Coordinates of C-alpha atoms and ligand atoms in Angstrom, one line a residue:
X566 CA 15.2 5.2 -9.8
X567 CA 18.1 3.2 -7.8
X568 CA 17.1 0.7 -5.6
X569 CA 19.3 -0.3 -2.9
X570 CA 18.1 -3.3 -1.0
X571 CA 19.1 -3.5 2.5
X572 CA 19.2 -6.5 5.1
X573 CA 17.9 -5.1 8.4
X574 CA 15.9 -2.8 9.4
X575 CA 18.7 -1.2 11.4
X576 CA 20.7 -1.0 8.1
X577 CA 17.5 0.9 6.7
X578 CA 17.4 3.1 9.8
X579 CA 20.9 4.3 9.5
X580 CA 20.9 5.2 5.9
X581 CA 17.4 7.3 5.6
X582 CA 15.7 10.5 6.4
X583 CA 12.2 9.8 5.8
X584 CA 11.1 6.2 6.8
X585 CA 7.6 5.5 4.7
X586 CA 5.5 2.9 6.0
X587 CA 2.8 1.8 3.5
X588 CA 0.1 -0.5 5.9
X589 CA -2.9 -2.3 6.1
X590 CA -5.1 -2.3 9.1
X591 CA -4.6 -5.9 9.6
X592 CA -0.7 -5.3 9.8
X593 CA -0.8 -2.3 12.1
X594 CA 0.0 -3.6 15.4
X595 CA 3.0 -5.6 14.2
X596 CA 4.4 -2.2 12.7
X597 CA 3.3 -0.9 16.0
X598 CA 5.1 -3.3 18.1
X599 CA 8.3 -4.5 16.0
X600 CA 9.1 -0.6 14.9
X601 CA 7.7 2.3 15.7
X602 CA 8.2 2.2 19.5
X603 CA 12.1 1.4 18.9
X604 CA 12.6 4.4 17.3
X605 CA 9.7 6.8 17.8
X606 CA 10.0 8.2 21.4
X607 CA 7.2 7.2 23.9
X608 CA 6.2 11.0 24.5
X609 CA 5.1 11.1 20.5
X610 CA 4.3 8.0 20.0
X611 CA 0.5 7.2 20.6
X612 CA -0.6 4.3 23.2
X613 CA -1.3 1.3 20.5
X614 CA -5.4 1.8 21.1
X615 CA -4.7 5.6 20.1
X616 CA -2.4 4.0 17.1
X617 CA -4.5 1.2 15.8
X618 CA -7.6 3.8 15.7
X619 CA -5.8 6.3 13.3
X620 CA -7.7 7.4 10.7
X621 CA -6.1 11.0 9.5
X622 CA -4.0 9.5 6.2
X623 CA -1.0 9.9 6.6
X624 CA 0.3 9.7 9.7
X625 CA 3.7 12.2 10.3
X626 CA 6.1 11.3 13.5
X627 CA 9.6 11.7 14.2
X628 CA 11.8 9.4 16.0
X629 CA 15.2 8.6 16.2
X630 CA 18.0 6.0 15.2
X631 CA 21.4 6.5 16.9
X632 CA 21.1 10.0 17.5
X633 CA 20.1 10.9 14.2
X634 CA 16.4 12.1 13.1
X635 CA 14.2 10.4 11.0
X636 CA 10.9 11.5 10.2
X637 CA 8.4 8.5 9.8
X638 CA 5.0 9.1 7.4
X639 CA 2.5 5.5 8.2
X640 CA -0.5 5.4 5.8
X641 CA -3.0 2.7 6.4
X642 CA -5.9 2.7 4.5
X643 CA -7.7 -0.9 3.6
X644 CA -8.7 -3.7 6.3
X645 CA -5.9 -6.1 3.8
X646 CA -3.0 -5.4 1.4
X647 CA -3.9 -6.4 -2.1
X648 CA -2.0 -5.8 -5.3
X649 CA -4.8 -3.0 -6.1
X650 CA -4.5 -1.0 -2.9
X651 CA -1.3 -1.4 -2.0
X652 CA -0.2 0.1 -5.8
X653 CA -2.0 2.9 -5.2
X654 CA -1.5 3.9 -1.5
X655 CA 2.1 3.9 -2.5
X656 CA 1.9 5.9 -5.6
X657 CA -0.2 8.8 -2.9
X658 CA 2.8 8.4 -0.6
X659 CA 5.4 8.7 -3.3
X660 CA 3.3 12.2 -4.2
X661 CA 2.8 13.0 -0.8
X662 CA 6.6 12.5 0.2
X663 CA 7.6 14.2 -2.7
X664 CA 5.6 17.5 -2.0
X665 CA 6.2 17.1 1.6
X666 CA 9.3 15.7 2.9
X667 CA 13.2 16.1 2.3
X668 CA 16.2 13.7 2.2
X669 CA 16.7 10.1 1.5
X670 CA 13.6 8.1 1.2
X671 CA 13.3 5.0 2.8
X672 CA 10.8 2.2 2.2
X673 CA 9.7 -0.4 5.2
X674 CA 8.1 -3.6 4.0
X675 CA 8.9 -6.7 5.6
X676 CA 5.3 -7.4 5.9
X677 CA 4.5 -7.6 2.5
X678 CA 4.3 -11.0 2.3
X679 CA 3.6 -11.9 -1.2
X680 CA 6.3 -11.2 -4.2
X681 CA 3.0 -9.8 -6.1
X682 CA 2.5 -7.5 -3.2
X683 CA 6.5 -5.9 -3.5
X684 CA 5.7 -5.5 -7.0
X685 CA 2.9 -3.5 -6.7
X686 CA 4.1 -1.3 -4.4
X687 CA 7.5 -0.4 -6.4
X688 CA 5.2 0.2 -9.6
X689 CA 3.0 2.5 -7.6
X690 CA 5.9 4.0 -5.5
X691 CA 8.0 4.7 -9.2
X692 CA 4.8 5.8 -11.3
X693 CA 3.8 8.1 -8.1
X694 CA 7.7 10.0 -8.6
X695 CA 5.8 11.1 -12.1
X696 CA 6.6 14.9 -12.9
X697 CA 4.1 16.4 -14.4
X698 CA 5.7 20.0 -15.2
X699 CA 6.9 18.9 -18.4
X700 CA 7.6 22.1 -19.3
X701 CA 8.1 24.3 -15.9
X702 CA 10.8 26.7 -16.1
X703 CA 10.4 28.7 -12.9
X704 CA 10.7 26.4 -9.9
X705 CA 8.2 28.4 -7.5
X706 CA 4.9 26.0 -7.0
X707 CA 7.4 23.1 -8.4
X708 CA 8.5 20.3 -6.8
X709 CA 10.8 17.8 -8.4
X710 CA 11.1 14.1 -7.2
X711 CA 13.1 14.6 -3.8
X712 CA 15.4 10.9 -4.5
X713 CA 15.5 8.7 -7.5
X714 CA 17.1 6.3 -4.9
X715 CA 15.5 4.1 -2.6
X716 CA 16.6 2.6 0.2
X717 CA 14.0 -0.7 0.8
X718 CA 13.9 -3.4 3.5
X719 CA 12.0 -6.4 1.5
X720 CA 10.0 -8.8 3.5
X721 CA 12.7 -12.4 4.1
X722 CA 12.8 -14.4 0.9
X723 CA 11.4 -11.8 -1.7
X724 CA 14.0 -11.3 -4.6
X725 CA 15.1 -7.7 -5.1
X726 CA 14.3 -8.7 -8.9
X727 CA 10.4 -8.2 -7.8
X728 CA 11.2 -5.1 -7.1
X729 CA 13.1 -4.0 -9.6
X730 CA 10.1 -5.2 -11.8
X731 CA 7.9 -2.9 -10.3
X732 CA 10.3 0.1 -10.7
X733 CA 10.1 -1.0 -14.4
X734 CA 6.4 -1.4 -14.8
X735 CA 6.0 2.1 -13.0
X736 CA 8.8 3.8 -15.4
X737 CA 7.1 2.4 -18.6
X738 CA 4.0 4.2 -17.0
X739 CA 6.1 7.2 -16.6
X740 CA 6.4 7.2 -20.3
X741 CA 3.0 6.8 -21.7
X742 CA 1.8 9.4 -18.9
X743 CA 4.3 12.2 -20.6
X744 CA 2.9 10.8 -24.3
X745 CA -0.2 11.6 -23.0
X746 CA 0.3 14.9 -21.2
X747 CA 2.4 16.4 -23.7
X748 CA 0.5 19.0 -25.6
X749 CA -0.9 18.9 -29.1
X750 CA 2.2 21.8 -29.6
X751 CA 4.8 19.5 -28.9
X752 CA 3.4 16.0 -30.5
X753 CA 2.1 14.5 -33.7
X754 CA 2.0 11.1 -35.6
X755 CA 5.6 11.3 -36.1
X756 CA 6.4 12.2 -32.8
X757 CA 4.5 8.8 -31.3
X758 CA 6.2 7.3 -34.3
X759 CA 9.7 8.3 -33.3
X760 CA 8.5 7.7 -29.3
X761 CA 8.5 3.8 -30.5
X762 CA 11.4 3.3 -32.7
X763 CA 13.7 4.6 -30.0
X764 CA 12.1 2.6 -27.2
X765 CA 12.1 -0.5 -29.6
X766 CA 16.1 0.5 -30.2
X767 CA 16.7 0.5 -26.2
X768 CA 14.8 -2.7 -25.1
X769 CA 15.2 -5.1 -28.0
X770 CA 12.2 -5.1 -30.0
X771 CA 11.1 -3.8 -33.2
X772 CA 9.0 -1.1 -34.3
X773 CA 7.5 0.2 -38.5
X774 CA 6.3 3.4 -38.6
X775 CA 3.9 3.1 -41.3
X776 CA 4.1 7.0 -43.6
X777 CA 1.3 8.8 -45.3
X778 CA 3.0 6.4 -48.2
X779 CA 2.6 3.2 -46.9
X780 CA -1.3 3.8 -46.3
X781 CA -2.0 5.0 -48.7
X782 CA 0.0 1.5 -50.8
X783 CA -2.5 -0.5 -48.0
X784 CA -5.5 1.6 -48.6
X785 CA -6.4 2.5 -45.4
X786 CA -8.8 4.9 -46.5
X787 CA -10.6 5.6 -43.0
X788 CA -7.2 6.4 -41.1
X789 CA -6.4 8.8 -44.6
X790 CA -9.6 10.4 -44.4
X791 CA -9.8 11.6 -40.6
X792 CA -6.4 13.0 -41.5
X793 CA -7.7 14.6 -44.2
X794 CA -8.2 18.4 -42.4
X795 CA -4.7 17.6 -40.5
X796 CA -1.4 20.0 -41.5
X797 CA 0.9 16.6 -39.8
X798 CA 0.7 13.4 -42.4
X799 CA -1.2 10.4 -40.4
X800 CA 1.1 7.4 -39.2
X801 CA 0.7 3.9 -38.2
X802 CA 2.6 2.4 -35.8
X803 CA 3.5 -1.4 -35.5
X804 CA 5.6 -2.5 -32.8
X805 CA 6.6 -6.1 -32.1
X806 CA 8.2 -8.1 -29.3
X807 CA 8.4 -11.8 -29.3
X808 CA 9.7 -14.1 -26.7
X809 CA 11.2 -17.6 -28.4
X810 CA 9.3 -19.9 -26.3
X811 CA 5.9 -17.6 -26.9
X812 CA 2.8 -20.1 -27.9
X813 CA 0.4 -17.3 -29.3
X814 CA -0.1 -14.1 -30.8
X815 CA -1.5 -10.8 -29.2
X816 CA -2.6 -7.5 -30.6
X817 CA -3.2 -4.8 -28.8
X818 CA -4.8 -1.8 -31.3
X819 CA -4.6 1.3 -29.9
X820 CA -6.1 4.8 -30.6
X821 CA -4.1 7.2 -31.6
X822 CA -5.6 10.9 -31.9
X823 CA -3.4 13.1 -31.1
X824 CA -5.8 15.8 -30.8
X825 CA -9.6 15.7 -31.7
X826 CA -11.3 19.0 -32.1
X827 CA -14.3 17.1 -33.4
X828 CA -13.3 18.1 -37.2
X829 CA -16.3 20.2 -38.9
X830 CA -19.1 18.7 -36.5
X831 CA -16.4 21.1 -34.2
X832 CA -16.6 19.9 -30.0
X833 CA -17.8 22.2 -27.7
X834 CA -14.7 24.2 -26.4
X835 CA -15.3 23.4 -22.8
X836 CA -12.8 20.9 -22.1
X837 CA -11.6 20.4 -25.1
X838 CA -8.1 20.7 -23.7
X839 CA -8.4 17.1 -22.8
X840 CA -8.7 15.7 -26.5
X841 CA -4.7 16.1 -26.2
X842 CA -5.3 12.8 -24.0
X843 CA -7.6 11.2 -27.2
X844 CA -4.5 9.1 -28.0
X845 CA -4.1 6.9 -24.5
X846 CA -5.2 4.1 -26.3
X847 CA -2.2 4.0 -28.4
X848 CA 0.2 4.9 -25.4
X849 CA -1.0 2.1 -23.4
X850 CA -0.8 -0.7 -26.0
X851 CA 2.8 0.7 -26.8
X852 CA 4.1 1.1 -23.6
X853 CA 2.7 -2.7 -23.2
X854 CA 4.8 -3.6 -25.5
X855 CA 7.9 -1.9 -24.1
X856 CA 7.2 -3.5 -20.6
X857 CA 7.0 -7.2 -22.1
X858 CA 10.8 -6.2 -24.2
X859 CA 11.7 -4.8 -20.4
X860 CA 10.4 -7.9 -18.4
X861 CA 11.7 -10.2 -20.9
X862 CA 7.9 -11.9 -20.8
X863 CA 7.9 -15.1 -22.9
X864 CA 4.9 -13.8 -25.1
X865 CA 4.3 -12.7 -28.8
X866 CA 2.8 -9.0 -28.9
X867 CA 2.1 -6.3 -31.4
X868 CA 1.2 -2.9 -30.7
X869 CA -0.5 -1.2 -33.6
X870 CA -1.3 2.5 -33.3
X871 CA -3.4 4.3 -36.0
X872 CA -2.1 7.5 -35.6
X873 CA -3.6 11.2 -36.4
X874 CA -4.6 14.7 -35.4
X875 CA -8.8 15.2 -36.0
X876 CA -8.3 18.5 -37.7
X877 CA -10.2 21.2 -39.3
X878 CA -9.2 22.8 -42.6
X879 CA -10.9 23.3 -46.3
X880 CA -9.6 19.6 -47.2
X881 CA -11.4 17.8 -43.8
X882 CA -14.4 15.3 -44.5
X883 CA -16.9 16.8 -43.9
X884 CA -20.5 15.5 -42.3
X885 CA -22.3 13.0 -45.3
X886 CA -19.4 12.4 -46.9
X887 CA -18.7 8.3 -47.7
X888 CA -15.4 7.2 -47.3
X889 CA -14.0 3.6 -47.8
X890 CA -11.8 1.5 -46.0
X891 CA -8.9 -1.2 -45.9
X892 CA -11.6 -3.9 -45.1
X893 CA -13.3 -2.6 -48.4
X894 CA -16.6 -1.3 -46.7
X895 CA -17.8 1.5 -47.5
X896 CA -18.8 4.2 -44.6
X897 CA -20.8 7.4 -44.4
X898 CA -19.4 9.7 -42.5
X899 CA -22.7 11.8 -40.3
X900 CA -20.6 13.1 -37.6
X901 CA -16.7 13.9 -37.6
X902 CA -16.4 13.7 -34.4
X903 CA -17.1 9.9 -34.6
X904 CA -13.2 9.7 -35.8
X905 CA -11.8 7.0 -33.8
X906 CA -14.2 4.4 -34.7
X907 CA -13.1 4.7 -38.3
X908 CA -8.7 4.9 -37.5
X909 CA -9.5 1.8 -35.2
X910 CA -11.6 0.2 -38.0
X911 CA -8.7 0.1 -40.7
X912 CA -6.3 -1.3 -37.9
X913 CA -8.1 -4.1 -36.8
X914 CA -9.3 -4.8 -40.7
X915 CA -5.4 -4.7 -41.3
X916 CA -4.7 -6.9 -37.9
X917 CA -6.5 -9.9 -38.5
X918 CA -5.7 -9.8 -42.0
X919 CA -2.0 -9.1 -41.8
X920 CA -0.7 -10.9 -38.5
X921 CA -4.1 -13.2 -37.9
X922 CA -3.9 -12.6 -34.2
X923 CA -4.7 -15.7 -31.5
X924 CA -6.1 -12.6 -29.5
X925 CA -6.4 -9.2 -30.4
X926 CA -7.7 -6.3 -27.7
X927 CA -8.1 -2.8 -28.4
X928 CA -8.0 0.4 -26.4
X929 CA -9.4 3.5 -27.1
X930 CA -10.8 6.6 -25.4
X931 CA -13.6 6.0 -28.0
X932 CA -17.1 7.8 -26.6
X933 CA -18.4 10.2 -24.2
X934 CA -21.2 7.8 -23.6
X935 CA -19.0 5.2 -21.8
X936 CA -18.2 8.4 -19.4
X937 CA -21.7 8.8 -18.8
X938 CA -22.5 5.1 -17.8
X939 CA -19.4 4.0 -16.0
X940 CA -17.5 7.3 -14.8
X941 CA -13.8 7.6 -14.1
X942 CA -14.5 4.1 -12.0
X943 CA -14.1 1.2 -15.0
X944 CA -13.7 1.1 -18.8
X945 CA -16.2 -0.2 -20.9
X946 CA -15.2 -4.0 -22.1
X947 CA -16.7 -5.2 -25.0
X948 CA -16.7 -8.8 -26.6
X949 CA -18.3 -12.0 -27.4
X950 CA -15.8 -14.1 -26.0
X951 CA -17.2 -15.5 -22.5
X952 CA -13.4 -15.9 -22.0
X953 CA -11.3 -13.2 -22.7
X954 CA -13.9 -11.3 -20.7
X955 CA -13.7 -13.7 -17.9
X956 CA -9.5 -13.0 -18.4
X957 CA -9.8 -9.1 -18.3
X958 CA -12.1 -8.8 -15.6
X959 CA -9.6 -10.9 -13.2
X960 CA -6.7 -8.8 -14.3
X961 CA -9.1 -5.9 -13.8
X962 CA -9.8 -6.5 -10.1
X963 CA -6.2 -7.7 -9.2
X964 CA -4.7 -4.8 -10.8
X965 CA -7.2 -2.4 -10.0
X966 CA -8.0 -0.7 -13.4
X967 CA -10.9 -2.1 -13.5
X968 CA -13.4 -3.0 -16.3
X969 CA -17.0 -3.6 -16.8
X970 CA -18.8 -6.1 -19.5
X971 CA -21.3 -4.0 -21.6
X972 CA -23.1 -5.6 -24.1
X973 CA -22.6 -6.6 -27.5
X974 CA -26.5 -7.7 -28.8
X975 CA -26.8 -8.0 -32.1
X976 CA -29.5 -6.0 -32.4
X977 CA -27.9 -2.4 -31.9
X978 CA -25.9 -3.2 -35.3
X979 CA -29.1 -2.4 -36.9
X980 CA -28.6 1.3 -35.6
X981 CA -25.2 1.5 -37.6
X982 CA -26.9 0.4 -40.9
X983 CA -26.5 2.9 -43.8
X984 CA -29.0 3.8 -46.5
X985 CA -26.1 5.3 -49.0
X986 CA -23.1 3.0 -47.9
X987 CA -22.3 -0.5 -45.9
X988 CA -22.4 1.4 -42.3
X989 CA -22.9 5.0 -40.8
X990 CA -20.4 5.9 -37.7
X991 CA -23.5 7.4 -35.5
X992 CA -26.4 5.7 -34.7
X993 CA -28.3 8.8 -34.7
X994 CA -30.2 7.0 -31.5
X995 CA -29.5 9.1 -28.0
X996 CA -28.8 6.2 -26.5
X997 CA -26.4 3.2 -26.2
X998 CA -23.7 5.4 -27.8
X999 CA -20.7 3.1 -26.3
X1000 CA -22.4 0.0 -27.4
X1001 CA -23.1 1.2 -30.6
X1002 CA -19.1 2.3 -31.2
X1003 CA -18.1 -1.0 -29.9
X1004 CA -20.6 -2.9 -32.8
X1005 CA -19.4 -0.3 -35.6
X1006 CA -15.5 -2.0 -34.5
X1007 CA -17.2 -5.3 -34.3
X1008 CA -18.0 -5.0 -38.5
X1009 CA -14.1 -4.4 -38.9
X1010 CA -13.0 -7.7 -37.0
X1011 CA -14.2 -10.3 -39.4
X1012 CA -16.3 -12.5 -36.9
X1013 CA -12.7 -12.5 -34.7
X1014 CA -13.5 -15.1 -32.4
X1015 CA -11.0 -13.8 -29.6
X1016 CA -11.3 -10.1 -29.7
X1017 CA -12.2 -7.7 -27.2
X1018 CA -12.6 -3.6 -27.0
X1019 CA -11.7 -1.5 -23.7
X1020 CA -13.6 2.2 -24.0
X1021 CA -11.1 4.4 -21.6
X1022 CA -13.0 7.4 -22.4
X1023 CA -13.2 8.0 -18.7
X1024 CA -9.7 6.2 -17.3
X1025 CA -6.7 8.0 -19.5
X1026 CA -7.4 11.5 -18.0
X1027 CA -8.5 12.0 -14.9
X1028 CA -7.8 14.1 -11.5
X1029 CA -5.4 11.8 -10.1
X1030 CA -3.3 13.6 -7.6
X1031 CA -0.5 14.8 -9.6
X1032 CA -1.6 18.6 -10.2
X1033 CA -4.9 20.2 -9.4
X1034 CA -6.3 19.1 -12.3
X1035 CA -7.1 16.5 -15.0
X1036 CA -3.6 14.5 -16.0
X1037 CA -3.0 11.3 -17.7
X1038 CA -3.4 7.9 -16.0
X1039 CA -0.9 5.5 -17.5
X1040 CA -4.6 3.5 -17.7
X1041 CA -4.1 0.2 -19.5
X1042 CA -0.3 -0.8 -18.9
X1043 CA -0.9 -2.8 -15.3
X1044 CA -4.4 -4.3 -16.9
X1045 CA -2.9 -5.7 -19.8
X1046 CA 0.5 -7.3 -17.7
X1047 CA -1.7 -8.7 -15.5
X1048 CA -3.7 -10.3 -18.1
X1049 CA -0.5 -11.3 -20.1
X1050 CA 0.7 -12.9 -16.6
X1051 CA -2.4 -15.1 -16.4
Ligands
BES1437 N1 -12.5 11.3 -28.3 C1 -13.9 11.4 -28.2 C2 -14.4 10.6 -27.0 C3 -14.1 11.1 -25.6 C4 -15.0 11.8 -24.8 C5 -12.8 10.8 -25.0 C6 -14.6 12.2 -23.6 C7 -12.5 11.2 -23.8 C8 -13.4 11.9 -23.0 C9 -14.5 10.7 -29.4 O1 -13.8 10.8 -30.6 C10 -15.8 11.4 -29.7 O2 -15.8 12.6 -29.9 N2 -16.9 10.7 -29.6 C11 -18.2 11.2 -29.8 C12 -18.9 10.2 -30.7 C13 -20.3 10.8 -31.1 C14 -20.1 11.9 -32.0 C15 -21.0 9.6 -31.7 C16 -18.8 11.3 -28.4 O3 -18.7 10.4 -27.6 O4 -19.5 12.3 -28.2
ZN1438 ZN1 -14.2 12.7 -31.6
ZN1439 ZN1 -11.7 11.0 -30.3

């Protein structure tokens, strides 16, 4: 994605084919009066009542610039611009311009006021160009990104860097969705592995693949057991950036199954397609990482990814078995299924005791039962810390992928106790069945006073415009800049 930043809007007008006009209804009549009647000819153009009342999203005309045609798509959704909306209105029109419309593509936004505001809407405008036929041959019901250049009038006194920081943000997005929608067939451990050391290569950073070797030297017993019944070795992967001037450490965990058919207590086959997207967690908090190398942020952050396929095969734990762990604690396993919490519970045993994190936030698409209480609408966030809760709700809000504070009463730990080993993975209870995941993690963390869980169950795959049906999200990257930015 090129951006070329241009000084006037008659500059703009002379260069493009398509003029896209992302607006709120409070801006309307401005665009109204300052644009579209200078180049959209009164016969098509609506009177400004007509205008100011249109509700059919988006809104095609054609006009003209110095005798040449220019075809003009206005989409106004919200009363205000905020960083939230105006991400994703642009992401719809970048699909919608993409399916729709030919020629250069040309973006309008003096009245985007705010620098937070231009970000937004090149991050949503860059992460909507996302191809999701990853692997289409034929080119019949595909359409490939019209332009990776875009021609941009930014409102007076905006640096072009802003946007070029959005175009970032939305191409680290770009990644983590194709880690995500790429097929259990075409990734593994070593594959996400691989993914990080060349990213870490390109932007600066650094990035240890941890082999079936190293864990086993570590003894992280859970991460080796779920990968027990899997024909690809387990990997965990540790990425690091760390600006000079940074004053504390971060760790973001994420999880990283690459596909979970539920191991012996076997899922349901109905959608079980979508377990390729069981290791979003781990995209997220690497691609996080890669964005903070890109944007040259002056913080200290890890990524760690426990990384494995939830298999079945003769050598797979089966349901009763005990397993131990790299905190020690013993665990009986009563359902397979129930594999993140035990990956996640070696890496944040081996977190806070190798690195001892100043915050540590993990991310993981960890229970149907968050999907059940909070839909595709927030992830579950879990923690003590009155804080960090505070932090992420913020960032949740202004960035739009929101969360929402479940609780974390002491009391549900009682469902996780054992009678044959320290803790069970399932509460055998049909109820609370995010809470009592998050409590499970919460025995791994060692009292961390600064630690907080996301359950993206419902966020890292959902309907979201690309294709007719479910795709990844890129869920978690925005979030966590925005709380890094706070
Ligand atoms: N990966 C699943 C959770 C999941 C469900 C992610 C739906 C995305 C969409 C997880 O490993 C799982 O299977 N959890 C079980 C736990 C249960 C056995 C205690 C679940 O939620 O059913
Ligand atoms: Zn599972
Ligand atoms: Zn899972």
């Amino acid at each position: 994605m090129k951006l070329y930043a241009l000084s006037s809007t008659e500059e703009l007008l002379e260069k493009v084919d398509v003029l896209c006009i992302p607006a709120s209804k409070e801006g309307a009549e401005f665009i109204y009066q300052d644009l579209l009647t200078r180049i959209i000819h009164a016969d098509s153009l609506p009177l400004l009542q007509e205008f100011l009342a249109i509700k059919a999203n988006p809104a095609f005309f054609f006009g003209q610039w110095n005798g040449h045609r220019l075809k003009v798509v206005y989409w106004s959704e919200a009363e205000k611009l905020t960083e939230a909306n105006t991400y994703s209105l642009l992401k719809k029109m970048a699909i919608k311009v993409k399916n729709d419309c030919k020629g250069k593509m040309g973006l309008w936004l003096p009245h985007l006021h705010a620098h937070e505001l231009v970000q937004s809407a090149f991050a949503g405008w860059t992460a909507g160009h996302y191809d999701l036929g990853l692997y289409k041959q034929t080119d019949s019901n595909h359409h490939k990104s019209v332009s990776e250049d875009i021609y941009a009038l930014l409102p007076a006194g905006i640096r072009e860097e802003e946007a070029k920081d959005g175009i970032t943000i939305g191409l680290v997005q770009q990644e983590v969705m194709n880690l995500v929608n790429t097929p259990a067939s075409h990734k593994s451990p070593a594959y996400l592995g691989a993914w990080a050391s060349r990213s870490a290569a390109q932007y600066g950073y650094s990035a240890t693949v941890l082999d079936k070797q190293d864990l086993t030297t570590l003894g992280m017993h859970a991460l080796l057991a779920v990968n027990r019944g899997s024909e690809q070795p387990a990997v965990c992967v540790v990425t690091h950036y760390k600006h000079p001037e940074a004053t504390r450490k971060i760790i973001f965990i994420g999880k990283g199954v690459i596909f979970d058919t539920g191991g012996i207590s076997i899922k349901d086959s109905k959608n079980m397609h979508y377990m390729k997207s069981d290791m979003a967690g781990a995209a997220a908090a690497l691609g996080t990482v890669e964005a903070c190398a890109r944007l040259k942020f002056k913080v200290d952050v890890m990524a760690i990814a426990p990384t494995t396929d939830n298999s079945i095969d003769a050598l797979a734990i089966k349901p009763g078995d005990v397993i131990s762990s790299y905190a020690g604690k013993t665990i009986e396993v009563l359902d397979t299924d129930a594999e993140g919490r035990l990956i996640l519970a070696d890496a944040l045993a081996y977190a806070v005791k190798e690195y001892k994190p100043d915050v540590m936030i993990d991310l993981a698409t960890l229970t149907g039962s968050i999907v059940a209480a909070l839909g595709p609408q927030a992830a579950g966030l879990f923690s003590k810390n009155d804080q960090l809760v505070a932090e992420l709700e913020a960032a949740g809000s202004t960035s739009g992928e929101r969360v929402w504070r479940m609780p974390m009463f002491d009391e549900y730990h009682d469902d996780m106790l054992s009678d044959i080993a320290d803790i069970k993975n399932l509460s055998e209870k049909p109820y609370a069945g995010s809470i009592t995941a998050a409590k499970f993690l919460e025995y791994f963390t060692s009292e961390h006073s600064s630690w907080a869980h996301l359950d993206i169950a419902g966020m890292g795959f959902q309907p979201n415009g690309f294709g007719k049906g479910h795709c990844a999200t890129g869920y978690g990257v925005r979030l966590l800049i925005q709380w890094l930015k706070m």
